[in-house]
Amino acid sequence: PLIENPLIKYNDKFLLLHTQLTLASLQTFIYDLLRRDDPEKFMDSFGSIFENLVKDIFDESKIRYIDEQSLKKHLPQENKVVDFLIPHEAANIFIDAKGVEIHERGMVTLSHSEISGRIKNSVLKTIEQAHAVNREILNSPKFITDFKSESYILCITYKNLMLGNGTFLEKSYATDGVSKIRKNHDDAYQIPDSHIFCISIEEFEYLMSSCKEHGRQPYEVLRYAVEMNRTPSQTVFLFIQHLEKFFGQVTKSEMIRKTGLDLLERMTENIPGLKQNVNLVNE
């Protein structure tokens, strides 16, 4: 509730409760406001904007990637495709940007079948698309990149939907959906459940920016996360926890940081209490 309403109106003025609460609210304020009246219509338009944000993060990281349009040129016309592919001599990473949301309360109150239905067009679709592309990579020697026995899937959502990794999905509310996908694809190119991760755009930002800062590759982090998840005591639910353990300290996107500071600077003239605390953002 405090993140949704970080300001208190008092004597015709808005008082700031805490800078961090305000910043957390700002991260999704416009998103929440625009989708409030007609979520479905908004999400139809938001998808391309979200994909462009992912692309901007890619470009800033300087890590090589192949986008959807380039992939389509090398795929059969009706073949399903992911938004991005990170090719590497050690492993391929299939990435789909899904601007979807399940309200936090819904994750608790909805039945397994209802949750499965809501993620059908997001996480399960990502898994299916990744396998469809991986199949063509295996069967087409002249494809844009080589087939790798070690591959990963990333489903990126705007908000953190707390969906965990593929193992959690398969064992909880997406058992039937994952099983159906498995039956439709040969074992030769299947990507293990443990190699599937559902992460927020913020976690993706930290992943790519930290890789750039430390000279590492994304597959190294995913390989580490898979290894850690094999041991119950090392398993974590939020991907950011793997990032913090792998890098020690995550790095934020400079592009996004500057954009956020610019927005905050413009707000300081209208929100009492914010200007004297804006220095906290720069620390």
mmCIF file of N, CA and C in Angstrom, residues 148-204:
data_model
loop_
_atom_site.group_PDB
_atom_site.id
_atom_site.type_symbol
_atom_site.label_atom_id
_atom_site.label_comp_id
_atom_site.label_asym_id
_atom_site.label_seq_id
_atom_site.Cartn_x
_atom_site.Cartn_y
_atom_site.Cartn_z
ATOM 1 N N LYS A 148 23.728 -25.364 -29.585
ATOM 2 C CA LYS A 148 24.495 -25.613 -28.367
ATOM 3 C C LYS A 148 23.704 -26.545 -27.457
ATOM 4 N N SER A 149 24.372 -27.544 -26.943
ATOM 5 C CA SER A 149 23.699 -28.466 -26.024
ATOM 6 C C SER A 149 23.352 -27.767 -24.712
ATOM 7 N N GLU A 150 24.100 -26.731 -24.391
ATOM 8 C CA GLU A 150 23.812 -25.927 -23.201
ATOM 9 C C GLU A 150 23.082 -24.659 -23.642
ATOM 10 N N SER A 151 21.820 -24.564 -23.269
ATOM 11 C CA SER A 151 21.019 -23.397 -23.635
ATOM 12 C C SER A 151 20.145 -22.977 -22.462
ATOM 13 N N TYR A 152 19.700 -21.743 -22.502
ATOM 14 C CA TYR A 152 18.884 -21.193 -21.421
ATOM 15 C C TYR A 152 17.719 -20.389 -22.003
ATOM 16 N N ILE A 153 16.697 -20.214 -21.173
ATOM 17 C CA ILE A 153 15.533 -19.415 -21.555
ATOM 18 C C ILE A 153 15.301 -18.349 -20.487
ATOM 19 N N LEU A 154 15.132 -17.115 -20.926
ATOM 20 C CA LEU A 154 14.778 -16.024 -20.023
ATOM 21 C C LEU A 154 13.446 -15.431 -20.451
ATOM 22 N N CYS A 155 12.505 -15.404 -19.535
ATOM 23 C CA CYS A 155 11.230 -14.729 -19.761
ATOM 24 C C CYS A 155 11.267 -13.456 -18.919
ATOM 25 N N ILE A 156 11.300 -12.314 -19.592
ATOM 26 C CA ILE A 156 11.432 -11.040 -18.889
ATOM 27 C C ILE A 156 10.074 -10.355 -18.790
ATOM 28 N N THR A 157 9.673 -10.024 -17.581
ATOM 29 C CA THR A 157 8.418 -9.311 -17.358
ATOM 30 C C THR A 157 8.712 -7.934 -16.770
ATOM 31 N N TYR A 158 7.770 -7.016 -16.923
ATOM 32 C CA TYR A 158 8.005 -5.659 -16.425
ATOM 33 C C TYR A 158 8.101 -5.652 -14.908
ATOM 34 N N LYS A 159 7.127 -6.256 -14.260
ATOM 35 C CA LYS A 159 7.161 -6.401 -12.813
ATOM 36 C C LYS A 159 7.647 -7.802 -12.458
ATOM 37 N N ASN A 160 8.124 -7.952 -11.236
ATOM 38 C CA ASN A 160 8.540 -9.273 -10.782
ATOM 39 C C ASN A 160 7.297 -10.064 -10.390
ATOM 40 N N LEU A 161 6.965 -11.084 -11.171
ATOM 41 C CA LEU A 161 5.757 -11.874 -10.923
ATOM 42 C C LEU A 161 5.983 -13.001 -9.940
ATOM 43 N N MET A 162 7.197 -13.119 -9.411
ATOM 44 C CA MET A 162 7.520 -14.161 -8.433
ATOM 45 C C MET A 162 7.227 -15.549 -8.986
ATOM 46 N N LEU A 163 7.569 -15.776 -10.248
ATOM 47 C CA LEU A 163 7.293 -17.069 -10.884
ATOM 48 C C LEU A 163 8.428 -18.063 -10.712
ATOM 49 N N GLY A 164 9.586 -17.609 -10.265
ATOM 50 C CA GLY A 164 10.703 -18.520 -10.041
ATOM 51 C C GLY A 164 11.314 -19.036 -11.329
ATOM 52 N N ASN A 165 11.917 -20.227 -11.236
ATOM 53 C CA ASN A 165 12.526 -20.812 -12.431
ATOM 54 C C ASN A 165 11.643 -21.911 -13.009
ATOM 55 N N GLY A 166 12.135 -22.543 -14.076
ATOM 56 C CA GLY A 166 11.344 -23.557 -14.756
ATOM 57 C C GLY A 166 11.019 -24.763 -13.906
ATOM 58 N N THR A 167 11.926 -25.114 -13.009
ATOM 59 C CA THR A 167 11.686 -26.253 -12.120
ATOM 60 C C THR A 167 10.490 -25.984 -11.224
ATOM 61 N N PHE A 168 10.418 -24.765 -10.685
ATOM 62 C CA PHE A 168 9.292 -24.382 -9.839
ATOM 63 C C PHE A 168 7.999 -24.364 -10.641
ATOM 64 N N LEU A 169 8.059 -23.831 -11.857
ATOM 65 C CA LEU A 169 6.876 -23.789 -12.716
ATOM 66 C C LEU A 169 6.342 -25.187 -12.976
ATOM 67 N N GLU A 170 7.248 -26.093 -13.336
ATOM 68 C CA GLU A 170 6.848 -27.449 -13.708
ATOM 69 C C GLU A 170 6.263 -28.209 -12.523
ATOM 70 N N LYS A 171 6.739 -27.924 -11.331
ATOM 71 C CA LYS A 171 6.301 -28.662 -10.152
ATOM 72 C C LYS A 171 5.129 -28.003 -9.438
ATOM 73 N N SER A 172 4.720 -26.825 -9.903
ATOM 74 C CA SER A 172 3.636 -26.141 -9.201
ATOM 75 C C SER A 172 2.440 -25.904 -10.105
ATOM 76 N N TYR A 173 2.256 -24.675 -10.579
ATOM 77 C CA TYR A 173 1.023 -24.334 -11.281
ATOM 78 C C TYR A 173 1.100 -24.420 -12.798
ATOM 79 N N ALA A 174 2.229 -24.860 -13.355
ATOM 80 C CA ALA A 174 2.311 -24.964 -14.818
ATOM 81 C C ALA A 174 2.717 -26.364 -15.253
ATOM 82 N N THR A 175 2.422 -27.343 -14.417
ATOM 83 C CA THR A 175 2.823 -28.724 -14.696
ATOM 84 C C THR A 175 2.300 -29.210 -16.041
ATOM 85 N N ASP A 176 1.012 -29.068 -16.263
ATOM 86 C CA ASP A 176 0.405 -29.558 -17.510
ATOM 87 C C ASP A 176 0.926 -28.795 -18.725
ATOM 88 N N GLY A 177 1.078 -27.492 -18.577
ATOM 89 C CA GLY A 177 1.545 -26.682 -19.696
ATOM 90 C C GLY A 177 2.956 -27.037 -20.123
ATOM 91 N N VAL A 178 3.844 -27.205 -19.152
ATOM 92 C CA VAL A 178 5.228 -27.570 -19.456
ATOM 93 C C VAL A 178 5.290 -28.970 -20.048
ATOM 94 N N SER A 179 4.498 -29.882 -19.484
ATOM 95 C CA SER A 179 4.474 -31.265 -19.978
ATOM 96 C C SER A 179 4.030 -31.325 -21.435
ATOM 97 N N LYS A 180 3.046 -30.529 -21.787
ATOM 98 C CA LYS A 180 2.547 -30.504 -23.167
ATOM 99 C C LYS A 180 3.629 -30.021 -24.129
ATOM 100 N N ILE A 181 4.369 -29.012 -23.711
ATOM 101 C CA ILE A 181 5.459 -28.498 -24.547
ATOM 102 C C ILE A 181 6.523 -29.566 -24.743
ATOM 103 N N ARG A 182 6.851 -30.277 -23.678
ATOM 104 C CA ARG A 182 7.862 -31.332 -23.753
ATOM 105 C C ARG A 182 7.455 -32.409 -24.758
ATOM 106 N N LYS A 183 6.194 -32.758 -24.762
ATOM 107 C CA LYS A 183 5.714 -33.816 -25.656
ATOM 108 C C LYS A 183 5.764 -33.390 -27.125
ATOM 109 N N ASN A 184 5.719 -32.097 -27.367
ATOM 110 C CA ASN A 184 5.713 -31.591 -28.742
ATOM 111 C C ASN A 184 7.106 -31.418 -29.340
ATOM 112 N N HIS A 185 8.138 -31.670 -28.533
ATOM 113 C CA HIS A 185 9.503 -31.444 -29.011
ATOM 114 C C HIS A 185 10.413 -32.626 -28.686
ATOM 115 N N ASP A 186 11.369 -32.879 -29.577
ATOM 116 C CA ASP A 186 12.304 -33.986 -29.403
ATOM 117 C C ASP A 186 13.293 -33.697 -28.278
ATOM 118 N N ASP A 187 13.761 -34.783 -27.672
ATOM 119 C CA ASP A 187 14.725 -34.649 -26.580
ATOM 120 C C ASP A 187 16.033 -34.002 -27.038
ATOM 121 N N ALA A 188 16.356 -34.147 -28.313
ATOM 122 C CA ALA A 188 17.649 -33.687 -28.834
ATOM 123 C C ALA A 188 17.888 -32.196 -28.624
ATOM 124 N N TYR A 189 16.829 -31.407 -28.604
ATOM 125 C CA TYR A 189 17.022 -29.960 -28.484
ATOM 126 C C TYR A 189 16.240 -29.352 -27.319
ATOM 127 N N GLN A 190 15.758 -30.198 -26.408
ATOM 128 C CA GLN A 190 14.996 -29.671 -25.277
ATOM 129 C C GLN A 190 15.903 -28.960 -24.275
ATOM 130 N N ILE A 191 15.375 -27.902 -23.712
ATOM 131 C CA ILE A 191 16.091 -27.107 -22.713
ATOM 132 C C ILE A 191 15.534 -27.468 -21.337
ATOM 133 N N PRO A 192 16.373 -27.914 -20.404
ATOM 134 C CA PRO A 192 15.904 -28.379 -19.090
ATOM 135 C C PRO A 192 15.113 -27.319 -18.328
ATOM 136 N N ASP A 193 14.204 -27.782 -17.492
ATOM 137 C CA ASP A 193 13.422 -26.861 -16.658
ATOM 138 C C ASP A 193 14.331 -25.969 -15.816
ATOM 139 N N SER A 194 15.420 -26.550 -15.323
ATOM 140 C CA SER A 194 16.331 -25.805 -14.453
ATOM 141 C C SER A 194 17.052 -24.680 -15.185
ATOM 142 N N HIS A 195 17.000 -24.705 -16.518
ATOM 143 C CA HIS A 195 17.665 -23.681 -17.327
ATOM 144 C C HIS A 195 16.695 -22.585 -17.777
ATOM 145 N N ILE A 196 15.508 -22.576 -17.195
ATOM 146 C CA ILE A 196 14.486 -21.588 -17.537
ATOM 147 C C ILE A 196 14.306 -20.630 -16.358
ATOM 148 N N PHE A 197 14.372 -19.336 -16.627
ATOM 149 C CA PHE A 197 14.254 -18.342 -15.562
ATOM 150 C C PHE A 197 13.242 -17.260 -15.941
ATOM 151 N N CYS A 198 12.398 -16.907 -14.977
ATOM 152 C CA CYS A 198 11.449 -15.806 -15.139
ATOM 153 C C CYS A 198 11.976 -14.643 -14.306
ATOM 154 N N ILE A 199 12.374 -13.572 -14.952
ATOM 155 C CA ILE A 199 12.984 -12.457 -14.239
ATOM 156 C C ILE A 199 12.312 -11.141 -14.616
ATOM 157 N N SER A 200 12.465 -10.166 -13.750
ATOM 158 C CA SER A 200 11.900 -8.838 -14.014
ATOM 159 C C SER A 200 12.855 -8.041 -14.894
ATOM 160 N N ILE A 201 12.358 -6.960 -15.466
ATOM 161 C CA ILE A 201 13.199 -6.102 -16.299
ATOM 162 C C ILE A 201 14.327 -5.503 -15.466
ATOM 163 N N GLU A 202 14.080 -5.250 -14.201
ATOM 164 C CA GLU A 202 15.127 -4.708 -13.334
ATOM 165 C C GLU A 202 16.245 -5.730 -13.142
ATOM 166 N N GLU A 203 15.877 -6.993 -12.955
ATOM 167 C CA GLU A 203 16.888 -8.041 -12.810
ATOM 168 C C GLU A 203 17.679 -8.220 -14.106
ATOM 169 N N PHE A 204 16.993 -8.091 -15.238
ATOM 170 C CA PHE A 204 17.689 -8.175 -16.522
ATOM 171 C C PHE A 204 18.666 -7.009 -16.670
#
